[in-house]
mmCIF file of C-alpha atoms and ligand atoms in Angstrom:
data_model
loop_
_atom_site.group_PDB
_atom_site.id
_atom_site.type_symbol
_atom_site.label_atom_id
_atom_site.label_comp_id
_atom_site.label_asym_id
_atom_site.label_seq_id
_atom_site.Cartn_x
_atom_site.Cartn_y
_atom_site.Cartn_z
ATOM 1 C CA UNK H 1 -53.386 -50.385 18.683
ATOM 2 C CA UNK H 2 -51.630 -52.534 21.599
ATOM 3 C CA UNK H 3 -48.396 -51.349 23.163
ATOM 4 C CA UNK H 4 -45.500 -53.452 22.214
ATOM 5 C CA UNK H 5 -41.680 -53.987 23.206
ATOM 6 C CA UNK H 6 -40.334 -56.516 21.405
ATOM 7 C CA UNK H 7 -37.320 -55.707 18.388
ATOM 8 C CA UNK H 8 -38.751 -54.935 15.121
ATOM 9 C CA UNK H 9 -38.377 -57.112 12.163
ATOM 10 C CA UNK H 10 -37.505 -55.075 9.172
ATOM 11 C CA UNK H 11 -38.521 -56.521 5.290
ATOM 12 C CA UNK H 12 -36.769 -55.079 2.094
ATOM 13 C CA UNK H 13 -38.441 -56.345 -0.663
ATOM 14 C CA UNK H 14 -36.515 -56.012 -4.263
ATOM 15 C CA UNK H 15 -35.933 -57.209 -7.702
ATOM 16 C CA UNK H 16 -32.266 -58.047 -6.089
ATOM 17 C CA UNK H 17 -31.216 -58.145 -10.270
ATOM 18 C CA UNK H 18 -28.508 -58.432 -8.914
ATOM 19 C CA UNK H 19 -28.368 -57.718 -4.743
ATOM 20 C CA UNK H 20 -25.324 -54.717 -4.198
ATOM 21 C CA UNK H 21 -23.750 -52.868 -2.150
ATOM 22 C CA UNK H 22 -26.312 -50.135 -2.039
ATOM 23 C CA UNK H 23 -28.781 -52.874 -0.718
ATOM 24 C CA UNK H 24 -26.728 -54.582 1.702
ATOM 25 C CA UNK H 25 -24.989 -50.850 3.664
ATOM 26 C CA UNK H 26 -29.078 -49.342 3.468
ATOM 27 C CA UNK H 27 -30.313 -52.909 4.669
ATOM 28 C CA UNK H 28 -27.046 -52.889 7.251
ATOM 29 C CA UNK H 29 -27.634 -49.413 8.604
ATOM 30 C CA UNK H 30 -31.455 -49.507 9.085
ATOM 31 C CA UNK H 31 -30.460 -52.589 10.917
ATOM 32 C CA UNK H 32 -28.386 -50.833 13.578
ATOM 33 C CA UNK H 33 -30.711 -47.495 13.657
ATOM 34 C CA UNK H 34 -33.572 -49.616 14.464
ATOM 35 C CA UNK H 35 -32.018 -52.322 16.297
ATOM 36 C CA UNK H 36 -33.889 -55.012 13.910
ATOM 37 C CA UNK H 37 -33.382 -57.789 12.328
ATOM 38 C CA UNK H 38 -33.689 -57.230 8.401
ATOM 39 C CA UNK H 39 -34.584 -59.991 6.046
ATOM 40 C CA UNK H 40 -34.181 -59.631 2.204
ATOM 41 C CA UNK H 41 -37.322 -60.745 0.390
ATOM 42 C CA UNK H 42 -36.514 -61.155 -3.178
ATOM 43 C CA UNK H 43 -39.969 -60.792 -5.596
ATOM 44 C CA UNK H 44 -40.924 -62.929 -8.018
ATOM 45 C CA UNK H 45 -43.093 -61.167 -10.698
ATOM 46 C CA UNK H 46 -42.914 -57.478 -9.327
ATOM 47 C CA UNK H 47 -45.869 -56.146 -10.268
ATOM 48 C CA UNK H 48 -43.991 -53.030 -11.067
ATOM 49 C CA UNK H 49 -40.874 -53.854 -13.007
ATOM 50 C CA UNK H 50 -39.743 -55.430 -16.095
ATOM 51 C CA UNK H 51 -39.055 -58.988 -15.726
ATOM 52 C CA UNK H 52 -35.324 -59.670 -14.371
ATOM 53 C CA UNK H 53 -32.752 -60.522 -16.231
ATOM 54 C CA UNK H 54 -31.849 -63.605 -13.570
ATOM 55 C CA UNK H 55 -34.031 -66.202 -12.745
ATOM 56 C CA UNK H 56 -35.420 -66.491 -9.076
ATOM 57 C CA UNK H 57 -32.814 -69.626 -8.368
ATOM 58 C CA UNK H 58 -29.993 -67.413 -9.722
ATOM 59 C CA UNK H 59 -30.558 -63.951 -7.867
ATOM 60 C CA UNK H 60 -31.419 -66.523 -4.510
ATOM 61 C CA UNK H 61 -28.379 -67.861 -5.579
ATOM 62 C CA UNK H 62 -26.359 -64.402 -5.702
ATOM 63 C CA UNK H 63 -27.957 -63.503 -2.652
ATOM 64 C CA UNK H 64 -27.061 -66.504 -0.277
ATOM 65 C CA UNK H 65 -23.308 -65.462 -1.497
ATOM 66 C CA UNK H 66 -23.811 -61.589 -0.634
ATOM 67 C CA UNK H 67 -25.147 -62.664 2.876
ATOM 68 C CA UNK H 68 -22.484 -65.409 3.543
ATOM 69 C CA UNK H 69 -20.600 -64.754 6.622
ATOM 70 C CA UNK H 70 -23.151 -62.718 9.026
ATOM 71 C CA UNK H 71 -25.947 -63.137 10.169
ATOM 72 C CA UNK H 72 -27.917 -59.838 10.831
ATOM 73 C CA UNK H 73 -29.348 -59.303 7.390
ATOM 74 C CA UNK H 74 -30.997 -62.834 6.579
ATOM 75 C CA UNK H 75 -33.088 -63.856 3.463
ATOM 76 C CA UNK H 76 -36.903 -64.738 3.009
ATOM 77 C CA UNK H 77 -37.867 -66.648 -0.364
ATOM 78 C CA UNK H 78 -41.674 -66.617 0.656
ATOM 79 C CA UNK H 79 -42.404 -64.264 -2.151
ATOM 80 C CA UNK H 80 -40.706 -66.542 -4.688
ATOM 81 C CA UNK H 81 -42.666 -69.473 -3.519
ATOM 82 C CA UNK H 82 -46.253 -67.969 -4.209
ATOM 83 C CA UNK H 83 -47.602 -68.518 -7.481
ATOM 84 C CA UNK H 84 -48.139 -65.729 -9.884
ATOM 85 C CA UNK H 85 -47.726 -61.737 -8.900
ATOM 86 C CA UNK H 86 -46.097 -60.935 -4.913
ATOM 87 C CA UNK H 87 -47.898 -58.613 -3.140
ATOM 88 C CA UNK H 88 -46.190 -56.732 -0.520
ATOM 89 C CA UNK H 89 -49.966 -56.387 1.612
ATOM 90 C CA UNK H 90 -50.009 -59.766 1.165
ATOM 91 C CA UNK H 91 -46.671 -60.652 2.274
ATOM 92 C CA UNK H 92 -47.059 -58.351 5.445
ATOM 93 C CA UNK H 93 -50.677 -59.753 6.411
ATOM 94 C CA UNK H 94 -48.539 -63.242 6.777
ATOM 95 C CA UNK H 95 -45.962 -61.958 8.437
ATOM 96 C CA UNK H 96 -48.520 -60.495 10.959
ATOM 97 C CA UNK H 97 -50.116 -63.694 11.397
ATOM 98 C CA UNK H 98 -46.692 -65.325 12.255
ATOM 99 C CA UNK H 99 -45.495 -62.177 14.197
ATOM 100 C CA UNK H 100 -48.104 -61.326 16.392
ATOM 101 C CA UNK H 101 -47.678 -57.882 17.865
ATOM 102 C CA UNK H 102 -44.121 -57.651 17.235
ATOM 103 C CA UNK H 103 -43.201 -54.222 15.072
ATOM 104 C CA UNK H 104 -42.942 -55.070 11.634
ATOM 105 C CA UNK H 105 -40.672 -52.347 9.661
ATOM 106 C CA UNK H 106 -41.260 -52.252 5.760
ATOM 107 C CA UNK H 107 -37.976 -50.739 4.210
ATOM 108 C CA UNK H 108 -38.534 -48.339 1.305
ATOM 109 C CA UNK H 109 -35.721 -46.667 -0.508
ATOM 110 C CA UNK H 110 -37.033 -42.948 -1.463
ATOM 111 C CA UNK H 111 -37.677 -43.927 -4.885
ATOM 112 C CA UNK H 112 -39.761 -46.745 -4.425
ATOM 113 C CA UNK H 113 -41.734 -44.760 -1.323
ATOM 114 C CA UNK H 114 -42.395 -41.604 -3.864
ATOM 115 C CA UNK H 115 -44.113 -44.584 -5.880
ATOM 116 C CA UNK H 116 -46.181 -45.973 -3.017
ATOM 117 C CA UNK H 117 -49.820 -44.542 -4.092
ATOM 118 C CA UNK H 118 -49.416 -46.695 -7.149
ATOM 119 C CA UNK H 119 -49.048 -49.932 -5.078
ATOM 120 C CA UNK H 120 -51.271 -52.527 -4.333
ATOM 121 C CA UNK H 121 -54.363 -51.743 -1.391
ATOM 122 C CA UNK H 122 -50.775 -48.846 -0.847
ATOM 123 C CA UNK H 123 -53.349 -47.375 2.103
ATOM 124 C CA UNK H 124 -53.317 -50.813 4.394
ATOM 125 C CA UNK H 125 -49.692 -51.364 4.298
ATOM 126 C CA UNK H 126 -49.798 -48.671 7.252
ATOM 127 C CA UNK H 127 -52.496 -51.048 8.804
ATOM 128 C CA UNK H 128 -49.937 -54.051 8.438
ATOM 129 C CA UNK H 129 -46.546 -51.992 9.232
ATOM 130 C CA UNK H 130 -44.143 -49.179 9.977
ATOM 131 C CA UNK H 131 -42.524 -47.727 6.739
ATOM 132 C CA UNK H 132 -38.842 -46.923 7.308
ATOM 133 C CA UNK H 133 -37.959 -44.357 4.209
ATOM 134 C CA UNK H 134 -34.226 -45.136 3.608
ATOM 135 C CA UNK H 135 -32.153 -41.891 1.773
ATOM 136 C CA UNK H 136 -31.046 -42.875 -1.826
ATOM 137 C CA UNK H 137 -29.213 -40.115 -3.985
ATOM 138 C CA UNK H 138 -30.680 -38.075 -6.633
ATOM 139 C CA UNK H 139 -33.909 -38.676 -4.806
ATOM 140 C CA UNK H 140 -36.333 -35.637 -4.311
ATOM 141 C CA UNK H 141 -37.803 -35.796 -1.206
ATOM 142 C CA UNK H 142 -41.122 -34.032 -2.723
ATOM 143 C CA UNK H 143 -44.415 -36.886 -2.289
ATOM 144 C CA UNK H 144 -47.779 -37.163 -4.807
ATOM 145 C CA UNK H 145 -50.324 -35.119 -2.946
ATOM 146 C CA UNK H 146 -52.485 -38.636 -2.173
ATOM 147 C CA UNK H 147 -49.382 -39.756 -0.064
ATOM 148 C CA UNK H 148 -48.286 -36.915 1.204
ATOM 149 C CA UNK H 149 -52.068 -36.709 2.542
ATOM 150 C CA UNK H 150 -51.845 -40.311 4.228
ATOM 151 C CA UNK H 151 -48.253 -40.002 5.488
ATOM 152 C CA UNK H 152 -48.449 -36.484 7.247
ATOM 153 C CA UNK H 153 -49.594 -37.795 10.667
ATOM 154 C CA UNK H 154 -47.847 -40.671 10.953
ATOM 155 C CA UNK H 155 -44.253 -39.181 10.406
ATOM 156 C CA UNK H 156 -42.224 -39.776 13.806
ATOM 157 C CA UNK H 157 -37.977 -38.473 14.535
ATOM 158 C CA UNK H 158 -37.366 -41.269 16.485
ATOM 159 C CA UNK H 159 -37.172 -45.365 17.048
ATOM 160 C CA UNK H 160 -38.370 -45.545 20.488
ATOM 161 C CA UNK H 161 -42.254 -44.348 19.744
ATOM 162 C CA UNK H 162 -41.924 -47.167 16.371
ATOM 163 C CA UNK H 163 -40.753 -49.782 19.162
ATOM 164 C CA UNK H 164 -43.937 -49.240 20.944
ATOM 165 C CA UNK H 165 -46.434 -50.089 17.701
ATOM 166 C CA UNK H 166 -46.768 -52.660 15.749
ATOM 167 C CA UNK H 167 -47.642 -50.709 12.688
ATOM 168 C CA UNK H 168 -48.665 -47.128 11.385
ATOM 169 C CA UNK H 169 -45.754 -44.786 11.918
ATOM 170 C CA UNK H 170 -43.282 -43.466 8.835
ATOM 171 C CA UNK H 171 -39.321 -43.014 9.780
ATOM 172 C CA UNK H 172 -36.773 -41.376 7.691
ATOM 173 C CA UNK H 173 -33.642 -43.454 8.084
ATOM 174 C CA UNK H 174 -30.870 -41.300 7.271
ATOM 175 C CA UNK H 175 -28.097 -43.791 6.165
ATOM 176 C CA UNK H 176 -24.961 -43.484 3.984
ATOM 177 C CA UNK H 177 -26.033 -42.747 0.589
ATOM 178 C CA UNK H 178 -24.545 -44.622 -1.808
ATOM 179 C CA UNK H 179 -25.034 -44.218 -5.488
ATOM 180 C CA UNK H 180 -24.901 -47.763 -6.972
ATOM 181 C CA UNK H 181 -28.245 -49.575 -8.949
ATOM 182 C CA UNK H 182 -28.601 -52.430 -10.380
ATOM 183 C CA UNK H 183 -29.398 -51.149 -13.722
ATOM 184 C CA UNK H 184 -25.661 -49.888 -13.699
ATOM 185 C CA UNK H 185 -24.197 -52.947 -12.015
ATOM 186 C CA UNK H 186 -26.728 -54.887 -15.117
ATOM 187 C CA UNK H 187 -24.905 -52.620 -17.597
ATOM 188 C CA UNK H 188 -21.135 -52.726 -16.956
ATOM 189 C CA UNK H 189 -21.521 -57.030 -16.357
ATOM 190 C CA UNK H 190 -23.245 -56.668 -19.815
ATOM 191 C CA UNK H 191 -19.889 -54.806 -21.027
ATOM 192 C CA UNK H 192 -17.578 -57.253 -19.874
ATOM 193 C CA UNK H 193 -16.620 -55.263 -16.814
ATOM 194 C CA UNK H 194 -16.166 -56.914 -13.311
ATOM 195 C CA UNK H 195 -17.770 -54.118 -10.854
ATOM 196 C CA UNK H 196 -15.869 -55.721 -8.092
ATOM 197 C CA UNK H 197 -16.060 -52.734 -5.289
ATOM 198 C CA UNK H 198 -19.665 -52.428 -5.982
ATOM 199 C CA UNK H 199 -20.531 -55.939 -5.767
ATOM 200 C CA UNK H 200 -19.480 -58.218 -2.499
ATOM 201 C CA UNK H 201 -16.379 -59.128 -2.911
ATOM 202 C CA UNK H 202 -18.210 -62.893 -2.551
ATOM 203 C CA UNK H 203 -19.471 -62.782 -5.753
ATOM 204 C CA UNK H 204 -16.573 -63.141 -7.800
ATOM 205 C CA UNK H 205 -15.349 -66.312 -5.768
ATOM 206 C CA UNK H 206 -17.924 -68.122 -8.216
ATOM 207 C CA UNK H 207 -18.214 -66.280 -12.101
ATOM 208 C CA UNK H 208 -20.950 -68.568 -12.630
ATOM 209 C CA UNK H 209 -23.054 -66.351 -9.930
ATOM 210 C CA UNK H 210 -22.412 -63.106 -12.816
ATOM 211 C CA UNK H 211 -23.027 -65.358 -15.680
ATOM 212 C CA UNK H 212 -26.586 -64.169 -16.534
ATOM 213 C CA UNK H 213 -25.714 -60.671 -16.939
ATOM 214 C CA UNK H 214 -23.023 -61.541 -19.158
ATOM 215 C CA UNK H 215 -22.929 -61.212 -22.845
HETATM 216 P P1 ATP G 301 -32.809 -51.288 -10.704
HETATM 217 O O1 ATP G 301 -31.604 -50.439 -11.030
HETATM 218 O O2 ATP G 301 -32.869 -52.600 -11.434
HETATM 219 O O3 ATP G 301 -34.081 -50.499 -10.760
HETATM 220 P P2 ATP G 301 -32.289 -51.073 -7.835
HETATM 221 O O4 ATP G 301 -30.816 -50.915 -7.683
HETATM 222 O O5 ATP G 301 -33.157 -49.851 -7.688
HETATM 223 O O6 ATP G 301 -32.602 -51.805 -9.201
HETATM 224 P P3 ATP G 301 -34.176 -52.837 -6.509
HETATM 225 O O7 ATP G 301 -34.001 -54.290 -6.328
HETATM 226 O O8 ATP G 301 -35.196 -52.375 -7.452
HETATM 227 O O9 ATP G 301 -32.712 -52.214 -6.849
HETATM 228 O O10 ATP G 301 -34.349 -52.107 -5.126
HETATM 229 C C1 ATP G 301 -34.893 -52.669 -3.990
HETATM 230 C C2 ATP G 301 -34.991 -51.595 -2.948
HETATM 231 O O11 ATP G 301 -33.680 -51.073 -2.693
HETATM 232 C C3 ATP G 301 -35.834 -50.387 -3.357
HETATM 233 O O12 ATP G 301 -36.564 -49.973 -2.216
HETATM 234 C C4 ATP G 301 -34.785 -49.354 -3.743
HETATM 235 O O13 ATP G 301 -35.253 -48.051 -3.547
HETATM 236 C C5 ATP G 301 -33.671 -49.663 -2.774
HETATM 237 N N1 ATP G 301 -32.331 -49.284 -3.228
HETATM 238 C C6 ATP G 301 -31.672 -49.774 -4.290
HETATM 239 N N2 ATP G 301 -30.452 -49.216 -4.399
HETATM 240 C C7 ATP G 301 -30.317 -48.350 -3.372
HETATM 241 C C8 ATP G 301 -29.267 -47.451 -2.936
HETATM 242 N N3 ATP G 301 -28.128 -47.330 -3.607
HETATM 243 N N4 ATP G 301 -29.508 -46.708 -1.832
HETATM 244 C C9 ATP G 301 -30.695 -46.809 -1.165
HETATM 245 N N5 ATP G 301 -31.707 -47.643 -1.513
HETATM 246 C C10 ATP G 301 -31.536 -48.395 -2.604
#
């Protein structure tokens, strides 16, 4: 694979049912250990997941609010634009095309990478980019056998050697674990609770932004 320089451009794809602060330090972090620029890429139909509980417009909505005011975490709708299901190969084989040989980063928090083998063509997202495995809590750090298999050689310690490819290497980014989901955040909304230090603070400028997790 060519030799490449340039700063990677990290992608963390999510429901974002709603976006928290779990997202947005992991997101923040990986941003300063890899010296990237991160973009959030809310899906549409993950192919994975129970439908959200917010429509696309309303978590794009809740997400232009979380991101308000900086500018190093930065949002990509392309997924929400596509008709029907969002693959991530798919999403990373246009990013290639637009990217050239720039390092493209695909952000994983440990759950969703111990679920990886069940993705989509999982084996070519290596093909297409780095993974960068971010620490979540409660997480075991054990792997199916089939990914373990795939991810063994490709494991590196450090940024520099992922600066120099434009795909194929795993990280482990050892950020701040914080132990917040959005089935939680989903739940205490639902209970007329205002989760206002797990949320940014942003979000309850507007209550309409919270409405459709109310009951
Ligand atoms: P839900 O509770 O609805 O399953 P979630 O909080 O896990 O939602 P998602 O939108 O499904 O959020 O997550 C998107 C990505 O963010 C996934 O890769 C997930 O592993 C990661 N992630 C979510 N919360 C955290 C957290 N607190 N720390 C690290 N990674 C996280």
């Amino acid at each position: 694979m060519p030799q490449t320089t340039s700063k990677p451009l990290a992608l963390f794809g999510g429901t974002f049912d709603p976006v928290h602060l779990g997202h947005l330090s992991v997101a923040w972090e990986a941003a300063e250990l890899l010296d990237a620029e991160v973009r959030l890429l809310p899906a549409s139909v993950p192919p994975h997941r129970v439908p959200p509980l917010a429509s696309a417009a309303q978590r794009v909505a809740i997400l232009r609010a979380a991101l308000h005011g900086q500018s190093r975490l930065t949002l990509d709708t392309r997924e929400l634009d596509r008709d029907g299901p969002s693959f991530t190969i798919d999403t990373l084989h246009e990013l290639r095309a637009e990217q050239g040989e720039r390092p493209l980063v695909l952000l994983l928090g440990a759950d969703a990478f111990a679920g990886l083998a069940s993705w989509h063509r999982w084996r070519e997202l290596f093909e297409a980019a780095h993974v960068g495995v971010l620490s979540r809590p409660g997480v075991s750090a054990d792997l199916p056998d089939a990914l373990e298999r795939e991810v063994a050689g490709r494991r590196i310690a450090d940024t520099a050697s992922l600066r120099a490819l434009p795909a194929g290497k795993v990280i482990e980014l050892a950020v701040t674990p914080l132990e917040i989901s959005a089935t939680r955040i989903r739940e205490l909304l639902a209970a007329g609770r205002d989760p206002r230090y797990l949320l940014p603070a942003g979000l309850f400028d507007d209550p309409a932004l919270l409405v459709p997790y109310r009951r």
